[in-house]
């Protein structure tokens, strides 16, 4: 039942930006950070970041507000290969308002489907968002 619940839609310009981001040719780390516009009930762009490490990225997130992140990460495999997985990270920090948590949680699946992502992670503390954490999570996919 909760999978069919859509609390907020995804802004059209954001859908296009996510599509372009998915097929980007650059080889640096990059992120699209999204938030919910409560009045319009829309997931909208918060900011775009280029050349940012996971450790730097956590400093861009509010400590008490949820955010959605689509992150293109340069992943160096143990055997020397390099891949660029696209990760969806739902940051829902402990201490956010219950109403906010519910709006974000109810909009997450729609956004994941819209962005066509499979590597989906969730964090409850922005301090946990480190390169080590991301490499560990991505290790399950390789």
PDB file of C-alpha atoms in Angstrom:
ATOM      1  CA  UNK A   1       0.000   0.000   0.000  1.00  0.00           C
ATOM      2  CA  UNK A   2       2.683   2.527   0.944  1.00  0.00           C
ATOM      3  CA  UNK A   3       4.392   2.022  -2.427  1.00  0.00           C
ATOM      4  CA  UNK A   4       1.392   3.494  -4.237  1.00  0.00           C
ATOM      5  CA  UNK A   5       1.112   6.453  -1.857  1.00  0.00           C
ATOM      6  CA  UNK A   6       2.482   9.618  -3.436  1.00  0.00           C
ATOM      7  CA  UNK A   7       2.664  12.517  -1.045  1.00  0.00           C
ATOM      8  CA  UNK A   8       4.615  14.861  -3.321  1.00  0.00           C
ATOM      9  CA  UNK A   9       5.200  14.865  -7.047  1.00  0.00           C
ATOM     10  CA  UNK A  10       8.554  15.589  -8.700  1.00  0.00           C
ATOM     11  CA  UNK A  11       8.995  19.003 -10.358  1.00  0.00           C
ATOM     12  CA  UNK A  12       9.202  18.707 -14.163  1.00  0.00           C
ATOM     13  CA  UNK A  13      12.496  20.610 -14.417  1.00  0.00           C
ATOM     14  CA  UNK A  14      13.966  18.285 -11.775  1.00  0.00           C
ATOM     15  CA  UNK A  15      12.856  15.198 -13.729  1.00  0.00           C
ATOM     16  CA  UNK A  16      14.761  16.536 -16.758  1.00  0.00           C
ATOM     17  CA  UNK A  17      17.818  17.408 -14.647  1.00  0.00           C
ATOM     18  CA  UNK A  18      17.877  13.889 -13.147  1.00  0.00           C
ATOM     19  CA  UNK A  19      17.622  12.341 -16.610  1.00  0.00           C
ATOM     20  CA  UNK A  20      20.582  14.395 -17.858  1.00  0.00           C
ATOM     21  CA  UNK A  21      22.539  13.660 -14.677  1.00  0.00           C
ATOM     22  CA  UNK A  22      22.039   9.936 -15.200  1.00  0.00           C
ATOM     23  CA  UNK A  23      23.792  10.110 -18.577  1.00  0.00           C
ATOM     24  CA  UNK A  24      26.497  12.638 -17.700  1.00  0.00           C
ATOM     25  CA  UNK A  25      29.946  12.051 -19.194  1.00  0.00           C
ATOM     26  CA  UNK A  26      32.067  13.717 -16.494  1.00  0.00           C
ATOM     27  CA  UNK A  27      34.171  11.430 -14.316  1.00  0.00           C
ATOM     28  CA  UNK A  28      34.197  13.484 -11.120  1.00  0.00           C
ATOM     29  CA  UNK A  29      31.925  12.969  -8.119  1.00  0.00           C
ATOM     30  CA  UNK A  30      28.750  15.046  -8.324  1.00  0.00           C
ATOM     31  CA  UNK A  31      25.507  15.362  -6.408  1.00  0.00           C
ATOM     32  CA  UNK A  32      22.004  16.655  -6.847  1.00  0.00           C
ATOM     33  CA  UNK A  33      20.452  17.507  -3.483  1.00  0.00           C
ATOM     34  CA  UNK A  34      16.672  17.766  -3.393  1.00  0.00           C
ATOM     35  CA  UNK A  35      14.129  18.991  -0.882  1.00  0.00           C
ATOM     36  CA  UNK A  36      10.359  19.176  -0.650  1.00  0.00           C
ATOM     37  CA  UNK A  37       8.524  22.418  -1.259  1.00  0.00           C
ATOM     38  CA  UNK A  38       5.822  21.872   1.346  1.00  0.00           C
ATOM     39  CA  UNK A  39       3.386  24.450  -0.075  1.00  0.00           C
ATOM     40  CA  UNK A  40       3.562  23.139  -3.658  1.00  0.00           C
ATOM     41  CA  UNK A  41       3.882  19.504  -2.526  1.00  0.00           C
ATOM     42  CA  UNK A  42       6.753  19.070  -4.974  1.00  0.00           C
ATOM     43  CA  UNK A  43      10.242  17.585  -4.784  1.00  0.00           C
ATOM     44  CA  UNK A  44      12.511  20.387  -6.057  1.00  0.00           C
ATOM     45  CA  UNK A  45      16.212  21.023  -6.577  1.00  0.00           C
ATOM     46  CA  UNK A  46      18.012  22.277  -3.474  1.00  0.00           C
ATOM     47  CA  UNK A  47      21.522  22.418  -4.963  1.00  0.00           C
ATOM     48  CA  UNK A  48      23.929  20.818  -7.425  1.00  0.00           C
ATOM     49  CA  UNK A  49      27.504  20.027  -6.446  1.00  0.00           C
ATOM     50  CA  UNK A  50      30.445  19.052  -8.669  1.00  0.00           C
ATOM     51  CA  UNK A  51      33.724  17.449  -7.613  1.00  0.00           C
ATOM     52  CA  UNK A  52      32.567  16.784  -4.070  1.00  0.00           C
ATOM     53  CA  UNK A  53      33.647  13.882  -1.874  1.00  0.00           C
ATOM     54  CA  UNK A  54      31.173  12.017   0.357  1.00  0.00           C
ATOM     55  CA  UNK A  55      32.821  13.608   3.379  1.00  0.00           C
ATOM     56  CA  UNK A  56      32.390  17.120   1.950  1.00  0.00           C
ATOM     57  CA  UNK A  57      28.843  16.338   0.880  1.00  0.00           C
ATOM     58  CA  UNK A  58      27.676  15.646   4.428  1.00  0.00           C
ATOM     59  CA  UNK A  59      28.617  19.225   5.355  1.00  0.00           C
ATOM     60  CA  UNK A  60      26.120  20.468   2.742  1.00  0.00           C
ATOM     61  CA  UNK A  61      23.187  18.702   4.404  1.00  0.00           C
ATOM     62  CA  UNK A  62      21.024  20.318   7.079  1.00  0.00           C
ATOM     63  CA  UNK A  63      21.345  18.534  10.413  1.00  0.00           C
ATOM     64  CA  UNK A  64      17.635  18.580  11.257  1.00  0.00           C
ATOM     65  CA  UNK A  65      15.903  18.434   7.869  1.00  0.00           C
ATOM     66  CA  UNK A  66      15.510  15.485   5.503  1.00  0.00           C
ATOM     67  CA  UNK A  67      17.020  15.600   2.009  1.00  0.00           C
ATOM     68  CA  UNK A  68      17.186  13.363  -1.045  1.00  0.00           C
ATOM     69  CA  UNK A  69      20.569  13.014  -2.737  1.00  0.00           C
ATOM     70  CA  UNK A  70      21.435  11.507  -6.089  1.00  0.00           C
ATOM     71  CA  UNK A  71      25.180  11.000  -6.080  1.00  0.00           C
ATOM     72  CA  UNK A  72      27.468  10.006  -8.935  1.00  0.00           C
ATOM     73  CA  UNK A  73      30.517   8.445  -7.308  1.00  0.00           C
ATOM     74  CA  UNK A  74      33.856   7.444  -8.825  1.00  0.00           C
ATOM     75  CA  UNK A  75      34.269   3.945  -7.367  1.00  0.00           C
ATOM     76  CA  UNK A  76      37.704   2.319  -7.546  1.00  0.00           C
ATOM     77  CA  UNK A  77      37.324  -1.469  -7.347  1.00  0.00           C
ATOM     78  CA  UNK A  78      39.878  -3.693  -5.615  1.00  0.00           C
ATOM     79  CA  UNK A  79      40.891  -5.147  -8.992  1.00  0.00           C
ATOM     80  CA  UNK A  80      41.662  -1.686 -10.414  1.00  0.00           C
ATOM     81  CA  UNK A  81      38.473  -1.214 -12.438  1.00  0.00           C
ATOM     82  CA  UNK A  82      36.625   2.089 -12.098  1.00  0.00           C
ATOM     83  CA  UNK A  83      32.841   2.488 -12.206  1.00  0.00           C
ATOM     84  CA  UNK A  84      30.517   5.423 -11.628  1.00  0.00           C
ATOM     85  CA  UNK A  85      27.504   4.143  -9.690  1.00  0.00           C
ATOM     86  CA  UNK A  86      24.539   6.439  -9.272  1.00  0.00           C
ATOM     87  CA  UNK A  87      23.346   6.266  -5.664  1.00  0.00           C
ATOM     88  CA  UNK A  88      20.139   7.499  -4.087  1.00  0.00           C
ATOM     89  CA  UNK A  89      20.616   8.531  -0.468  1.00  0.00           C
ATOM     90  CA  UNK A  90      17.706   9.483   1.749  1.00  0.00           C
ATOM     91  CA  UNK A  91      18.934  11.599   4.656  1.00  0.00           C
ATOM     92  CA  UNK A  92      16.317  11.610   7.400  1.00  0.00           C
ATOM     93  CA  UNK A  93      18.118  12.871  10.509  1.00  0.00           C
ATOM     94  CA  UNK A  94      16.950  11.988  13.981  1.00  0.00           C
ATOM     95  CA  UNK A  95      15.188  15.025  15.403  1.00  0.00           C
ATOM     96  CA  UNK A  96      13.390  16.267  12.268  1.00  0.00           C
ATOM     97  CA  UNK A  97       9.768  17.199  12.555  1.00  0.00           C
ATOM     98  CA  UNK A  98       7.445  14.225  12.253  1.00  0.00           C
ATOM     99  CA  UNK A  99       5.409  15.934   9.515  1.00  0.00           C
ATOM    100  CA  UNK A 100       8.576  16.454   7.459  1.00  0.00           C
ATOM    101  CA  UNK A 101       9.700  12.858   7.925  1.00  0.00           C
ATOM    102  CA  UNK A 102       6.335  11.592   6.730  1.00  0.00           C
ATOM    103  CA  UNK A 103       6.293  13.866   3.653  1.00  0.00           C
ATOM    104  CA  UNK A 104       9.776  12.744   2.637  1.00  0.00           C
ATOM    105  CA  UNK A 105       9.166   9.063   3.372  1.00  0.00           C
ATOM    106  CA  UNK A 106       5.921   9.195   1.384  1.00  0.00           C
ATOM    107  CA  UNK A 107       7.668  10.809  -1.601  1.00  0.00           C
ATOM    108  CA  UNK A 108      10.810   8.667  -1.657  1.00  0.00           C
ATOM    109  CA  UNK A 109       9.545   5.772  -3.811  1.00  0.00           C
ATOM    110  CA  UNK A 110       8.102   8.071  -6.481  1.00  0.00           C
ATOM    111  CA  UNK A 111      11.439   9.903  -6.729  1.00  0.00           C
ATOM    112  CA  UNK A 112      13.428   6.645  -6.916  1.00  0.00           C
ATOM    113  CA  UNK A 113      11.152   5.400  -9.709  1.00  0.00           C
ATOM    114  CA  UNK A 114      11.351   8.720 -11.561  1.00  0.00           C
ATOM    115  CA  UNK A 115      15.155   8.748 -11.379  1.00  0.00           C
ATOM    116  CA  UNK A 116      15.292   4.996 -12.208  1.00  0.00           C
ATOM    117  CA  UNK A 117      17.780   4.213  -9.451  1.00  0.00           C
ATOM    118  CA  UNK A 118      18.569   0.856  -7.840  1.00  0.00           C
ATOM    119  CA  UNK A 119      21.308   1.685  -5.321  1.00  0.00           C
ATOM    120  CA  UNK A 120      19.174   3.138  -2.536  1.00  0.00           C
ATOM    121  CA  UNK A 121      20.515   3.937   0.924  1.00  0.00           C
ATOM    122  CA  UNK A 122      19.203   5.717   3.989  1.00  0.00           C
ATOM    123  CA  UNK A 123      21.001   7.529   6.771  1.00  0.00           C
ATOM    124  CA  UNK A 124      19.666   8.865  10.051  1.00  0.00           C
ATOM    125  CA  UNK A 125      22.733  10.897  11.022  1.00  0.00           C
ATOM    126  CA  UNK A 126      24.512  13.148   8.504  1.00  0.00           C
ATOM    127  CA  UNK A 127      27.827  12.426  10.265  1.00  0.00           C
ATOM    128  CA  UNK A 128      27.579   8.804   9.063  1.00  0.00           C
ATOM    129  CA  UNK A 129      27.775   9.921   5.431  1.00  0.00           C
ATOM    130  CA  UNK A 130      31.445   9.184   4.817  1.00  0.00           C
ATOM    131  CA  UNK A 131      33.403   7.705   1.948  1.00  0.00           C
ATOM    132  CA  UNK A 132      33.996   4.576   4.032  1.00  0.00           C
ATOM    133  CA  UNK A 133      30.227   4.195   4.614  1.00  0.00           C
ATOM    134  CA  UNK A 134      29.456   4.612   0.897  1.00  0.00           C
ATOM    135  CA  UNK A 135      32.185   2.171  -0.198  1.00  0.00           C
ATOM    136  CA  UNK A 136      30.864  -0.387   2.296  1.00  0.00           C
ATOM    137  CA  UNK A 137      27.293   0.028   0.980  1.00  0.00           C
ATOM    138  CA  UNK A 138      28.419  -0.201  -2.660  1.00  0.00           C
ATOM    139  CA  UNK A 139      30.489  -3.301  -1.863  1.00  0.00           C
ATOM    140  CA  UNK A 140      27.237  -5.306  -1.700  1.00  0.00           C
ATOM    141  CA  UNK A 141      26.553  -4.547  -5.364  1.00  0.00           C
ATOM    142  CA  UNK A 142      29.917  -5.743  -6.752  1.00  0.00           C
TER     143      UNK A 142
END
